[in-house]
mmCIF file of C-alpha atoms in Angstrom:
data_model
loop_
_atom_site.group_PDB
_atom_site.id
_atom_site.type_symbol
_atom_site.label_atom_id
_atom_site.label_comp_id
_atom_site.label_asym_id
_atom_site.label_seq_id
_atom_site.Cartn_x
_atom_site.Cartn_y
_atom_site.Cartn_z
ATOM 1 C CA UNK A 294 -86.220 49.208 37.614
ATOM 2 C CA UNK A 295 -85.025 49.618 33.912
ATOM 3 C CA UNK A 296 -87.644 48.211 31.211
ATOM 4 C CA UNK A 297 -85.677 45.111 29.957
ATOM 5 C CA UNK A 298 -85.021 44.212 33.926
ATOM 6 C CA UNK A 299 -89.024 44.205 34.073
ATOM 7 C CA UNK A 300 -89.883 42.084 30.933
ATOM 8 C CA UNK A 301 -87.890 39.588 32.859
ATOM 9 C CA UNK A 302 -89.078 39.526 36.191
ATOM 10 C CA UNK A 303 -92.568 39.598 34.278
ATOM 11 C CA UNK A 304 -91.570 36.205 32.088
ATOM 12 C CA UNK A 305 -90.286 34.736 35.473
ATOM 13 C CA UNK A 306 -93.257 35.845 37.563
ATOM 14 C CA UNK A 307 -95.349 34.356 34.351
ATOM 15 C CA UNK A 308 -93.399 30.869 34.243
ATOM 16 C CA UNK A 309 -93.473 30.723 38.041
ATOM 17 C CA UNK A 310 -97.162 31.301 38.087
ATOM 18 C CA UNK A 311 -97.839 28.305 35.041
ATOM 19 C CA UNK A 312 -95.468 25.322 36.977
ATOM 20 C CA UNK A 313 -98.800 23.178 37.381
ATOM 21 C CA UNK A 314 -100.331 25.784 40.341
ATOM 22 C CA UNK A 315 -103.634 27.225 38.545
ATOM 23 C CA UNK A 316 -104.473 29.106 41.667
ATOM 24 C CA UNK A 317 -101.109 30.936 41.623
ATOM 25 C CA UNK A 318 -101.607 31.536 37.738
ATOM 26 C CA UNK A 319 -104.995 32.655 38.357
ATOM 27 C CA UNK A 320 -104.047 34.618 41.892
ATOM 28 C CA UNK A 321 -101.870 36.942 39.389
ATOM 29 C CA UNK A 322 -103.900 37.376 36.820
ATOM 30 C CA UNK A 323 -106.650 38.208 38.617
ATOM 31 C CA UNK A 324 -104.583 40.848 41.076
ATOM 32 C CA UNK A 325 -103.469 42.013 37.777
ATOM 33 C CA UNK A 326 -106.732 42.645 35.968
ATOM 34 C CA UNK A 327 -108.201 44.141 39.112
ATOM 35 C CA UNK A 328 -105.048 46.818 39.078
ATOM 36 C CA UNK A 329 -105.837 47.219 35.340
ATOM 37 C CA UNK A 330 -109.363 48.060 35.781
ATOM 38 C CA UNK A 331 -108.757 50.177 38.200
ATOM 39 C CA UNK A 332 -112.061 48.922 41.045
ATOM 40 C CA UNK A 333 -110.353 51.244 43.870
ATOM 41 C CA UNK A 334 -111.358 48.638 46.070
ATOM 42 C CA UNK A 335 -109.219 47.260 48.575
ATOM 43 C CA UNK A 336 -109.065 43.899 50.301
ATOM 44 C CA UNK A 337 -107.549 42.677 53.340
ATOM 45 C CA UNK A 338 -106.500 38.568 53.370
ATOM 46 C CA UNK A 339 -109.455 37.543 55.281
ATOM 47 C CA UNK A 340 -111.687 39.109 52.245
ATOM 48 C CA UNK A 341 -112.503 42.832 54.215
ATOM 49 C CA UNK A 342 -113.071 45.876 51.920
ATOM 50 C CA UNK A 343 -112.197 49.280 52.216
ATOM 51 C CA UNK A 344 -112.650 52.260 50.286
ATOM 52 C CA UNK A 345 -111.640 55.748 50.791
ATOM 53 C CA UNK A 346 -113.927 58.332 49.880
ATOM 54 C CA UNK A 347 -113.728 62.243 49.464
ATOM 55 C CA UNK A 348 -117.265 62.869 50.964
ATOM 56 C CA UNK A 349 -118.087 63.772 54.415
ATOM 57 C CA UNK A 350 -119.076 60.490 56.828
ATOM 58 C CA UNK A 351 -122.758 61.573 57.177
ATOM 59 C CA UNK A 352 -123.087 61.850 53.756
ATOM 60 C CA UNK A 353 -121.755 58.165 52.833
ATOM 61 C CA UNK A 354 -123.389 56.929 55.632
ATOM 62 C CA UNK A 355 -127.166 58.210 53.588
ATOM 63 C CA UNK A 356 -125.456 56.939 50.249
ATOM 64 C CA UNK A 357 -124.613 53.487 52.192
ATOM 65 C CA UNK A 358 -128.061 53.324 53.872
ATOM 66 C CA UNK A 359 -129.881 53.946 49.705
ATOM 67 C CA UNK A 360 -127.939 51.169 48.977
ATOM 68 C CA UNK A 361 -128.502 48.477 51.575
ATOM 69 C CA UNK A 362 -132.611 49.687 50.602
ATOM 70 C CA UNK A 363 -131.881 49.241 46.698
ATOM 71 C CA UNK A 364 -130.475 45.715 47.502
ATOM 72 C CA UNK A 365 -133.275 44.564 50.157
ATOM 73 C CA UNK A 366 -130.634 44.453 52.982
ATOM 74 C CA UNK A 367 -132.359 45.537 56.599
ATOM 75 C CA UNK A 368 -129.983 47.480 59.012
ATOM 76 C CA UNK A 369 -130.420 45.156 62.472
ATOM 77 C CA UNK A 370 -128.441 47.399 64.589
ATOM 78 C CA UNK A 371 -127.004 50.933 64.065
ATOM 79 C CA UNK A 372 -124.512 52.809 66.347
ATOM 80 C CA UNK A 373 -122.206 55.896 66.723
ATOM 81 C CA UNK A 374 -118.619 55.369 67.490
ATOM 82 C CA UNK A 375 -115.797 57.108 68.142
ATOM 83 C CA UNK A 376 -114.492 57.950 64.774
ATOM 84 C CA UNK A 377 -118.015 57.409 62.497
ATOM 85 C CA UNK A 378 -120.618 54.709 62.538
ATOM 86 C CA UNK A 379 -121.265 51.583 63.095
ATOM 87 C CA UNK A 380 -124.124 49.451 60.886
ATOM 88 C CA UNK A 381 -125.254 45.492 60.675
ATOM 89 C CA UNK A 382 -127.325 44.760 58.082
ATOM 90 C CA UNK A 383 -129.300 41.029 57.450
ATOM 91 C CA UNK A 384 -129.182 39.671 53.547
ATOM 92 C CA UNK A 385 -130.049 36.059 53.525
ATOM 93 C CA UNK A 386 -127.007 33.830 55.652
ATOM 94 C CA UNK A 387 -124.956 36.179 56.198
ATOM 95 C CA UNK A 388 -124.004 39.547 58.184
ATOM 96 C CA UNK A 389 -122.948 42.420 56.886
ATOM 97 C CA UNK A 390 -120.820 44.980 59.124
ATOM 98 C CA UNK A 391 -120.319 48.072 57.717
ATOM 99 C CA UNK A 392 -117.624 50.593 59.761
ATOM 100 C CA UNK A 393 -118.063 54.208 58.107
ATOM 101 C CA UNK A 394 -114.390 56.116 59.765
ATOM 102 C CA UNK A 395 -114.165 59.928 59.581
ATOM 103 C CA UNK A 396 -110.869 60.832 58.311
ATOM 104 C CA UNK A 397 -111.041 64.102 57.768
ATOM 105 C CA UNK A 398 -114.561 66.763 57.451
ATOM 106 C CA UNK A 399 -114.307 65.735 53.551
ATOM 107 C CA UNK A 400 -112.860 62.525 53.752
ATOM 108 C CA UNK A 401 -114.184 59.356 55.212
ATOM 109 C CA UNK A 402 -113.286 55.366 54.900
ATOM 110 C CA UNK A 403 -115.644 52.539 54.439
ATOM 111 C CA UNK A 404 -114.931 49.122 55.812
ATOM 112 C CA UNK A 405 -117.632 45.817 54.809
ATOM 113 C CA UNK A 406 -117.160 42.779 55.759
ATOM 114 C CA UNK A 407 -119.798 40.538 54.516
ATOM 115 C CA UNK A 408 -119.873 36.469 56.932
ATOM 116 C CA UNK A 409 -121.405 33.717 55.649
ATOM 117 C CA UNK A 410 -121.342 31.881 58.455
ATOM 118 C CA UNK A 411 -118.660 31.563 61.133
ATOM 119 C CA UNK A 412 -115.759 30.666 58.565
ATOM 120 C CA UNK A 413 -116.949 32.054 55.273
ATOM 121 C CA UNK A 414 -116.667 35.588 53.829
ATOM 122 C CA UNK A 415 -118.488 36.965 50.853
ATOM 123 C CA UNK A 416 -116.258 39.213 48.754
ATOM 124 C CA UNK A 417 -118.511 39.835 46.236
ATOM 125 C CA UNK A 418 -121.021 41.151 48.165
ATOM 126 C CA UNK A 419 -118.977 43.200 50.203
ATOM 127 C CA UNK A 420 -117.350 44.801 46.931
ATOM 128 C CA UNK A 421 -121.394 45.700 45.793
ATOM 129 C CA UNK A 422 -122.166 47.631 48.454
ATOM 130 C CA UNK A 423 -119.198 49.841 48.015
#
């Protein structure tokens, strides 16, 4: 896309996003100031976040496990599976499942999903422990 073609899809995408919708406004800028800071912290829809790292899984899973200590979280249940390991931790309401995937012997993911509840998802804290 040439330059001038994307300073006005930008002042289109910016007018779109003012029309009296604050959450669309907001939605952008905040997608936009997340790219621009560069967090390397990915989200799914329902609020899940991953994270790639270039570290082996046993060692993330230690780093993960000094973590959950540093922020009082206790692990309730801890199991191997197939690709990694599996861990539930308690903080207050909610649940926090934490899926550590070997990729590769250097490479492993990290998935959190933090419930408050049985609707309710806590991004925030999900995002700290990664």
């Amino acid at each position: 896309m040439r330059p001038r073609s994307m300073g006005v899809l930008l002042v289109v995408v910016s007018v779109l996003g003012g029309q009296g919708c604050a959450a669309v406004g907001l939605t952008l800028f905040g997608v936009g100031a997340g790219v621009a800071a560069g967090t390397g912290v990915s989200y799914t829809l329902d609020s899940v976040a991953y994270k790639t790292f270039t570290t082996p899984v046993d060692t993330l899973e230690r780093g993960t496990r000094q973590t959950l200590r540093r922020m009082d979280m206790k692990v309730t249940e801890d199991e191997g599976t197939p690709a990694g390991r599996r861990l539930v931790a308690l903080a207050a309401d909610r649940t926090i499942e934490i899926e550590l995937d070997r990729l590769t012997a250097q490479t492993s993911r990290m998935r959190v999903n933090a419930k408050q509840g049985w609707f309710f998802k806590d991004r925030a804290t999900a995002g700290e422990i990664i």
